[in-house]
PDB file of C-alpha atoms in Angstrom:
ATOM      1  CA  GLY A  29       4.931 -44.548   1.168  1.00 62.00           C
ATOM      2  CA  GLY A  30       3.830 -42.106  -2.109  1.00 68.00           C
ATOM      3  CA  ALA A  31       3.541 -38.347  -1.886  1.00 71.00           C
ATOM      4  CA  THR A  32       0.329 -37.264   0.621  1.00 85.00           C
ATOM      5  CA  ARG A  33      -1.981 -34.258  -0.906  1.00 89.00           C
ATOM      6  CA  TRP A  34      -2.872 -31.597   1.373  1.00 91.00           C
ATOM      7  CA  GLU A  35      -5.937 -28.935   0.236  1.00 95.00           C
ATOM      8  CA  ILE A  36      -6.629 -24.921   1.862  1.00 94.00           C
ATOM      9  CA  SER A  37      -9.361 -23.788   0.768  1.00 94.00           C
ATOM     10  CA  GLY A  38     -10.789 -20.650   1.778  1.00 93.00           C
ATOM     11  CA  GLY A  39      -9.226 -18.260   4.644  1.00 95.00           C
ATOM     12  CA  ARG A  40      -5.867 -15.643   4.384  1.00 95.00           C
ATOM     13  CA  GLY A  41      -2.428 -16.498   3.888  1.00 93.00           C
ATOM     14  CA  ASP A  42       0.828 -13.700   4.199  1.00 94.00           C
ATOM     15  CA  LEU A  43       4.119 -14.294   2.454  1.00 88.00           C
ATOM     16  CA  ARG A  44       5.529 -11.766   5.338  1.00 84.00           C
ATOM     17  CA  ARG A  45       5.612 -14.019   8.196  1.00 81.00           C
ATOM     18  CA  LEU A  46       7.286 -16.870   6.426  1.00 75.00           C
ATOM     19  CA  PRO A  47      10.196 -17.736   8.542  1.00 69.00           C
ATOM     20  CA  SER A  48      13.576 -18.542   6.641  1.00 61.00           C
ATOM     21  CA  ILE A  49      14.367 -22.064   5.741  1.00 53.00           C
ATOM     22  CA  GLY A  50      17.387 -21.049   4.468  1.00 50.00           C
ATOM     23  CA  SER A  51      19.325 -22.878   0.942  1.00 48.00           C
ATOM     24  CA  GLY A  52      19.579 -26.782   0.332  1.00 49.00           C
ATOM     25  CA  THR A  53      19.562 -29.383  -2.375  1.00 48.00           C
ATOM     26  CA  VAL A  54      16.344 -30.932  -1.775  1.00 48.00           C
ATOM     27  CA  SER A  55      16.913 -34.653  -1.880  1.00 51.00           C
ATOM     28  CA  ALA A  56      15.924 -36.632  -4.791  1.00 51.00           C
ATOM     29  CA  ALA A  57      14.585 -39.080  -3.197  1.00 51.00           C
ATOM     30  CA  ARG A  58      11.984 -36.318  -0.698  1.00 64.00           C
ATOM     31  CA  VAL A  59       8.630 -35.846  -2.742  1.00 73.00           C
ATOM     32  CA  VAL A  60       7.062 -33.015  -2.082  1.00 77.00           C
ATOM     33  CA  PRO A  61       2.818 -32.896  -1.404  1.00 85.00           C
ATOM     34  CA  VAL A  62       0.729 -31.638  -3.312  1.00 90.00           C
ATOM     35  CA  ILE A  63      -1.103 -28.692  -2.268  1.00 91.00           C
ATOM     36  CA  ASP A  64      -4.090 -27.271  -3.763  1.00 95.00           C
ATOM     37  CA  VAL A  65      -4.495 -23.879  -2.494  1.00 96.00           C
ATOM     38  CA  VAL A  66      -8.143 -21.681  -2.888  1.00 97.00           C
ATOM     39  CA  LEU A  67      -7.259 -18.239  -0.841  1.00 97.00           C
ATOM     40  CA  ASP A  68      -9.635 -15.131   0.021  1.00 96.00           C
ATOM     41  CA  ARG A  69      -6.276 -14.055  -0.201  1.00 96.00           C
ATOM     42  CA  LEU A  70      -2.656 -13.812  -0.491  1.00 96.00           C
ATOM     43  CA  GLN A  71      -0.924 -10.658   1.049  1.00 95.00           C
ATOM     44  CA  ILE A  72       2.497 -10.509  -0.641  1.00 91.00           C
ATOM     45  CA  SER A  73       3.998  -7.173   0.650  1.00 87.00           C
ATOM     46  CA  ASP A  74       2.779  -4.765   2.348  1.00 87.00           C
ATOM     47  CA  SER A  75       1.156  -3.035  -0.615  1.00 89.00           C
ATOM     48  CA  LEU A  76       0.821  -5.942  -2.733  1.00 93.00           C
ATOM     49  CA  ALA A  77      -2.237  -8.632  -2.956  1.00 96.00           C
ATOM     50  CA  LEU A  78      -2.609 -11.176  -4.301  1.00 96.00           C
ATOM     51  CA  SER A  79      -7.344 -11.513  -4.060  1.00 94.00           C
ATOM     52  CA  PRO A  80      -7.688 -14.246  -4.857  1.00 94.00           C
ATOM     53  CA  PHE A  81      -5.136 -16.767  -5.036  1.00 97.00           C
ATOM     54  CA  ARG A  82      -5.079 -20.167  -6.037  1.00 97.00           C
ATOM     55  CA  GLY A  83      -2.825 -23.070  -7.125  1.00 96.00           C
ATOM     56  CA  ARG A  84      -0.864 -25.845  -6.773  1.00 94.00           C
ATOM     57  CA  PHE A  85       1.655 -27.261  -6.284  1.00 90.00           C
ATOM     58  CA  GLY A  86       4.809 -29.576  -4.845  1.00 85.00           C
ATOM     59  CA  GLY A  87       4.165 -33.507  -6.736  1.00 71.00           C
ATOM     60  CA  GLU A  88       7.860 -33.513  -7.186  1.00 72.00           C
ATOM     61  CA  ALA A  89      11.678 -33.327  -5.648  1.00 66.00           C
ATOM     62  CA  ALA A  90      11.648 -29.621  -5.499  1.00 71.00           C
ATOM     63  CA  PHE A  91       8.911 -27.230  -4.416  1.00 76.00           C
ATOM     64  CA  THR A  92       7.329 -25.801  -8.535  1.00 88.00           C
ATOM     65  CA  GLY A  93       3.693 -24.855  -9.352  1.00 93.00           C
ATOM     66  CA  GLN A  94       1.442 -23.373 -11.026  1.00 96.00           C
ATOM     67  CA  PHE A  95      -1.002 -19.645 -10.059  1.00 97.00           C
ATOM     68  CA  ALA A  96      -2.951 -17.598 -10.508  1.00 98.00           C
ATOM     69  CA  GLY A  97      -5.254 -14.234  -9.000  1.00 97.00           C
ATOM     70  CA  ALA A  98      -6.026 -11.340  -8.898  1.00 97.00           C
ATOM     71  CA  VAL A  99      -3.007  -8.406  -8.170  1.00 97.00           C
ATOM     72  CA  ASN A 100      -5.373  -6.307  -5.740  1.00 96.00           C
ATOM     73  CA  TRP A 101      -8.473  -7.879  -6.750  1.00 95.00           C
ATOM     74  CA  ALA A 102      -8.221  -5.535 -10.283  1.00 95.00           C
ATOM     75  CA  ALA A 103      -5.773  -7.775 -12.091  1.00 96.00           C
ATOM     76  CA  GLU A 104      -5.763 -10.873 -13.487  1.00 97.00           C
ATOM     77  CA  VAL A 105      -1.998 -12.756 -13.514  1.00 98.00           C
ATOM     78  CA  GLN A 106      -0.922 -16.773 -14.106  1.00 98.00           C
ATOM     79  CA  GLY A 107       2.798 -17.980 -12.894  1.00 97.00           C
ATOM     80  CA  SER A 108       5.194 -20.709 -11.991  1.00 96.00           C
ATOM     81  CA  VAL A 109       7.274 -20.943  -9.339  1.00 93.00           C
ATOM     82  CA  LEU A 110      10.796 -23.094 -11.210  1.00 91.00           C
ATOM     83  CA  PRO A 111      13.216 -24.375  -8.744  1.00 85.00           C
ATOM     84  CA  ASP A 112      16.830 -24.318  -9.710  1.00 78.00           C
ATOM     85  CA  GLY A 113      17.999 -27.204  -7.607  1.00 72.00           C
ATOM     86  CA  THR A 114      20.133 -25.628  -5.087  1.00 73.00           C
ATOM     87  CA  GLY A 115      16.904 -24.432  -2.655  1.00 72.00           C
ATOM     88  CA  ARG A 116      16.088 -21.661  -4.377  1.00 82.00           C
ATOM     89  CA  ASN A 117      13.472 -20.479  -6.716  1.00 87.00           C
ATOM     90  CA  SER A 118      12.618 -18.036  -9.390  1.00 92.00           C
ATOM     91  CA  TYR A 119       8.933 -17.077 -10.354  1.00 94.00           C
ATOM     92  CA  VAL A 120       7.716 -15.869 -13.508  1.00 96.00           C
ATOM     93  CA  VAL A 121       4.100 -13.879 -13.175  1.00 97.00           C
ATOM     94  CA  ARG A 122       2.288 -13.343 -16.501  1.00 98.00           C
ATOM     95  CA  SER A 123      -0.325 -11.010 -17.906  1.00 98.00           C
ATOM     96  CA  ASP A 124      -2.344  -9.558 -20.604  1.00 97.00           C
ATOM     97  CA  ASP A 125      -2.475  -6.399 -19.221  1.00 97.00           C
ATOM     98  CA  ALA A 126       0.334  -5.382 -18.417  1.00 97.00           C
ATOM     99  CA  GLY A 127      -1.462  -1.694 -17.307  1.00 96.00           C
ATOM    100  CA  ALA A 128      -3.892  -2.611 -14.983  1.00 97.00           C
ATOM    101  CA  VAL A 129      -1.487  -4.529 -13.548  1.00 97.00           C
ATOM    102  CA  PHE A 130       1.104  -2.126 -13.308  1.00 95.00           C
ATOM    103  CA  ARG A 131      -1.852   0.252 -12.464  1.00 96.00           C
ATOM    104  CA  ALA A 132      -3.708  -2.614  -9.741  1.00 96.00           C
ATOM    105  CA  ALA A 133      -0.023  -2.263  -7.498  1.00 94.00           C
ATOM    106  CA  GLY A 134       1.020   1.502  -7.964  1.00 91.00           C
ATOM    107  CA  ILE A 135       3.815   1.202  -9.716  1.00 88.00           C
ATOM    108  CA  PHE A 136       2.186   3.002 -12.928  1.00 88.00           C
ATOM    109  CA  SER A 137      -1.052   4.638 -12.963  1.00 91.00           C
ATOM    110  CA  ARG A 138      -1.178   6.366 -16.817  1.00 90.00           C
ATOM    111  CA  GLY A 139       0.085   2.803 -18.124  1.00 93.00           C
ATOM    112  CA  TYR A 140      -2.866   0.606 -20.267  1.00 95.00           C
ATOM    113  CA  GLY A 141      -3.111  -2.419 -22.354  1.00 96.00           C
ATOM    114  CA  GLY A 142      -0.270  -4.333 -23.019  1.00 97.00           C
ATOM    115  CA  THR A 143       1.458  -7.960 -21.867  1.00 98.00           C
ATOM    116  CA  MET A 144       3.570  -8.606 -19.203  1.00 97.00           C
ATOM    117  CA  ASP A 145       6.309 -10.774 -18.379  1.00 98.00           C
ATOM    118  CA  LEU A 146       7.941 -10.333 -14.803  1.00 97.00           C
ATOM    119  CA  ARG A 147      10.813 -13.158 -14.077  1.00 96.00           C
ATOM    120  CA  ILE A 148      11.674 -13.103 -10.113  1.00 95.00           C
ATOM    121  CA  THR A 149      15.468 -14.998  -9.073  1.00 94.00           C
ATOM    122  CA  GLU A 150      15.931 -15.456  -5.410  1.00 90.00           C
ATOM    123  CA  ASP A 151      19.064 -14.616  -4.127  1.00 90.00           C
ATOM    124  CA  GLU A 152      21.675 -16.318  -1.816  1.00 84.00           C
ATOM    125  CA  THR A 153      21.198 -13.598   1.003  1.00 83.00           C
ATOM    126  CA  ASP A 154      17.743 -14.072   1.957  1.00 79.00           C
ATOM    127  CA  GLY A 155      14.870 -10.512   1.186  1.00 80.00           C
ATOM    128  CA  ASN A 156      18.002 -10.612  -2.095  1.00 90.00           C
ATOM    129  CA  TYR A 157      16.309 -10.647  -5.241  1.00 93.00           C
ATOM    130  CA  THR A 158      16.915 -10.005  -9.529  1.00 95.00           C
ATOM    131  CA  GLY A 159      14.756  -9.462 -11.350  1.00 96.00           C
ATOM    132  CA  ARG A 160      13.611  -8.685 -15.309  1.00 97.00           C
ATOM    133  CA  VAL A 161      10.496  -7.566 -16.466  1.00 96.00           C
ATOM    134  CA  ARG A 162       9.538  -7.056 -20.292  1.00 97.00           C
ATOM    135  CA  ALA A 163       5.970  -5.830 -21.728  1.00 97.00           C
ATOM    136  CA  ALA A 164       4.748  -5.050 -25.475  1.00 97.00           C
ATOM    137  CA  GLY A 165       2.477  -2.419 -27.148  1.00 95.00           C
ATOM    138  CA  LEU A 166       2.219  -0.213 -23.457  1.00 95.00           C
ATOM    139  CA  ARG A 167      -0.119   2.646 -23.805  1.00 91.00           C
ATOM    140  CA  VAL A 168       0.442   5.319 -21.835  1.00 89.00           C
ATOM    141  CA  ARG A 169      -2.530   8.521 -20.878  1.00 86.00           C
ATOM    142  CA  ASP A 170      -2.818  11.965 -19.509  1.00 82.00           C
ATOM    143  CA  ALA A 171       1.269  12.294 -19.011  1.00 76.00           C
ATOM    144  CA  PRO A 172       1.465  16.057 -20.081  1.00 75.00           C
ATOM    145  CA  VAL A 173       4.998  15.827 -19.871  1.00 73.00           C
ATOM    146  CA  LEU A 174       5.708  13.394 -22.109  1.00 72.00           C
ATOM    147  CA  ALA A 175       2.222  15.265 -24.313  1.00 69.00           C
ATOM    148  CA  GLU A 176       4.351  18.017 -24.085  1.00 66.00           C
ATOM    149  CA  LEU A 177       7.062  16.551 -25.679  1.00 70.00           C
ATOM    150  CA  LEU A 178       5.491  15.545 -28.283  1.00 70.00           C
ATOM    151  CA  GLY A 179       3.964  18.380 -29.051  1.00 62.00           C
ATOM    152  CA  LEU A 180       7.061  20.160 -29.795  1.00 62.00           C
ATOM    153  CA  ILE A 181       8.952  17.025 -31.575  1.00 69.00           C
ATOM    154  CA  SER A 182       6.527  13.987 -33.079  1.00 68.00           C
ATOM    155  CA  VAL A 183       4.233  14.467 -35.544  1.00 68.00           C
ATOM    156  CA  VAL A 184       3.392  10.658 -34.847  1.00 66.00           C
ATOM    157  CA  GLY A 185       3.209  10.777 -31.490  1.00 66.00           C
ATOM    158  CA  LEU A 186       1.090  14.287 -30.793  1.00 64.00           C
ATOM    159  CA  LEU A 187      -1.264  12.276 -33.853  1.00 68.00           C
ATOM    160  CA  GLU A 188      -1.284   9.637 -31.223  1.00 67.00           C
ATOM    161  CA  GLN A 189      -2.365  11.736 -28.702  1.00 64.00           C
ATOM    162  CA  MET A 190      -5.068  13.461 -30.122  1.00 57.00           C
ATOM    163  CA  SER A 191      -6.894  10.131 -30.968  1.00 65.00           C
ATOM    164  CA  GLY A 192      -7.195   9.540 -27.031  1.00 68.00           C
ATOM    165  CA  GLU A 193      -5.685   6.022 -27.378  1.00 77.00           C
ATOM    166  CA  GLY A 194      -2.538   7.371 -25.732  1.00 80.00           C
ATOM    167  CA  ILE A 195       1.688   7.153 -26.852  1.00 84.00           C
ATOM    168  CA  LEU A 196       1.883   3.568 -27.485  1.00 87.00           C
ATOM    169  CA  PHE A 197       5.119   2.024 -26.620  1.00 92.00           C
ATOM    170  CA  SER A 198       6.041  -1.500 -28.531  1.00 93.00           C
ATOM    171  CA  ASP A 199       8.602  -2.766 -26.531  1.00 96.00           C
ATOM    172  CA  VAL A 200       9.339  -1.379 -22.406  1.00 96.00           C
ATOM    173  CA  GLU A 201      11.908  -3.724 -20.826  1.00 97.00           C
ATOM    174  CA  GLY A 202      13.460  -3.175 -16.846  1.00 96.00           C
ATOM    175  CA  ARG A 203      16.554  -5.209 -14.763  1.00 97.00           C
ATOM    176  CA  PHE A 204      16.298  -4.722 -11.203  1.00 96.00           C
ATOM    177  CA  ALA A 205      17.696  -5.619  -7.186  1.00 96.00           C
ATOM    178  CA  ILE A 206      15.063  -5.992  -4.878  1.00 93.00           C
ATOM    179  CA  ARG A 207      17.023  -5.699  -1.187  1.00 92.00           C
ATOM    180  CA  PRO A 208      15.369  -5.599   2.240  1.00 88.00           C
ATOM    181  CA  ASP A 209      15.907  -1.473   2.436  1.00 91.00           C
ATOM    182  CA  ARG A 210      15.821  -0.567  -1.917  1.00 93.00           C
ATOM    183  CA  VAL A 211      14.461  -1.338  -5.299  1.00 94.00           C
ATOM    184  CA  ILE A 212      17.412  -0.979  -7.346  1.00 96.00           C
ATOM    185  CA  LEU A 213      16.788  -0.169 -11.061  1.00 95.00           C
ATOM    186  CA  ARG A 214      19.342  -1.107 -14.097  1.00 93.00           C
ATOM    187  CA  GLU A 215      18.701  -1.180 -17.690  1.00 91.00           C
ATOM    188  CA  GLY A 216      15.375   0.061 -17.941  1.00 95.00           C
ATOM    189  CA  ARG A 217      13.536   1.688 -21.201  1.00 96.00           C
ATOM    190  CA  ALA A 218      10.668   1.915 -23.313  1.00 94.00           C
ATOM    191  CA  ALA A 219      10.138   2.673 -26.992  1.00 93.00           C
ATOM    192  CA  GLY A 220       7.492   3.249 -29.235  1.00 87.00           C
ATOM    193  CA  ALA A 221       7.350   4.581 -33.244  1.00 81.00           C
ATOM    194  CA  SER A 222       7.001   8.402 -31.526  1.00 78.00           C
ATOM    195  CA  LEU A 223       9.869   8.281 -28.547  1.00 81.00           C
ATOM    196  CA  GLY A 224      11.951   6.314 -26.496  1.00 87.00           C
ATOM    197  CA  VAL A 225      12.760   6.837 -22.638  1.00 89.00           C
ATOM    198  CA  THR A 226      15.622   4.839 -20.509  1.00 95.00           C
ATOM    199  CA  MET A 227      15.780   5.018 -16.943  1.00 93.00           C
ATOM    200  CA  GLN A 228      18.156   4.051 -13.688  1.00 96.00           C
ATOM    201  CA  GLY A 229      18.165   4.683 -10.458  1.00 97.00           C
ATOM    202  CA  VAL A 230      17.177   3.646  -6.749  1.00 97.00           C
ATOM    203  CA  PHE A 231      13.302   3.793  -4.937  1.00 93.00           C
ATOM    204  CA  ASP A 232      14.462   4.059  -0.961  1.00 94.00           C
ATOM    205  CA  ARG A 233      11.048   1.770   0.566  1.00 85.00           C
ATOM    206  CA  ALA A 234      11.797   3.505   3.800  1.00 87.00           C
ATOM    207  CA  THR A 235      11.462   6.913   2.911  1.00 91.00           C
ATOM    208  CA  GLU A 236       9.685   6.416  -0.628  1.00 87.00           C
ATOM    209  CA  GLN A 237      11.841   8.993  -2.569  1.00 93.00           C
ATOM    210  CA  LEU A 238      13.725   8.059  -5.310  1.00 91.00           C
ATOM    211  CA  ASP A 239      16.737   9.192  -8.037  1.00 94.00           C
TER     212      ASP A 239
END
């Protein structure tokens, strides 16, 4: 009459092959089994995996839990699954090295250090998500275009470059939407003592082109 407990130790998982389970409220009388998972690799998309992956989920009247892993074998993250009561989930991912996560995920190869807080929420339509990412204390190194700009306009930025530490962005934030065919960036910005950058646009997932 109580919750069962499952344990999965070892092996690989692939979220790309999950069937759609639709949405809808979970009955309060139903208790989700406690699931302890330790995987060699959890594949999230064609280019993104958590390896290794470990987590504990369930035990309540909704699918909730905590997890941790390394992005593409390189950058440690911790996360949570948070249900909203309608059958949809939010996924919160945090890291103490935002630059390492961005490099490992292939998002940005010149970022180092800083903290990261990422939240992705399922939309009503399967395969659609909205999200927000924040980073603090992110440094950018070996970026020739930024270095040339700073050499012209900013004494602080030029000194940062000469010290070898890179350009410091104390506050980075972006809001985005994920669709099956594209990623839409809204309200992207990065600000530091020497330089501020704003961004918005679309990434076409099929052609890998940016607008």
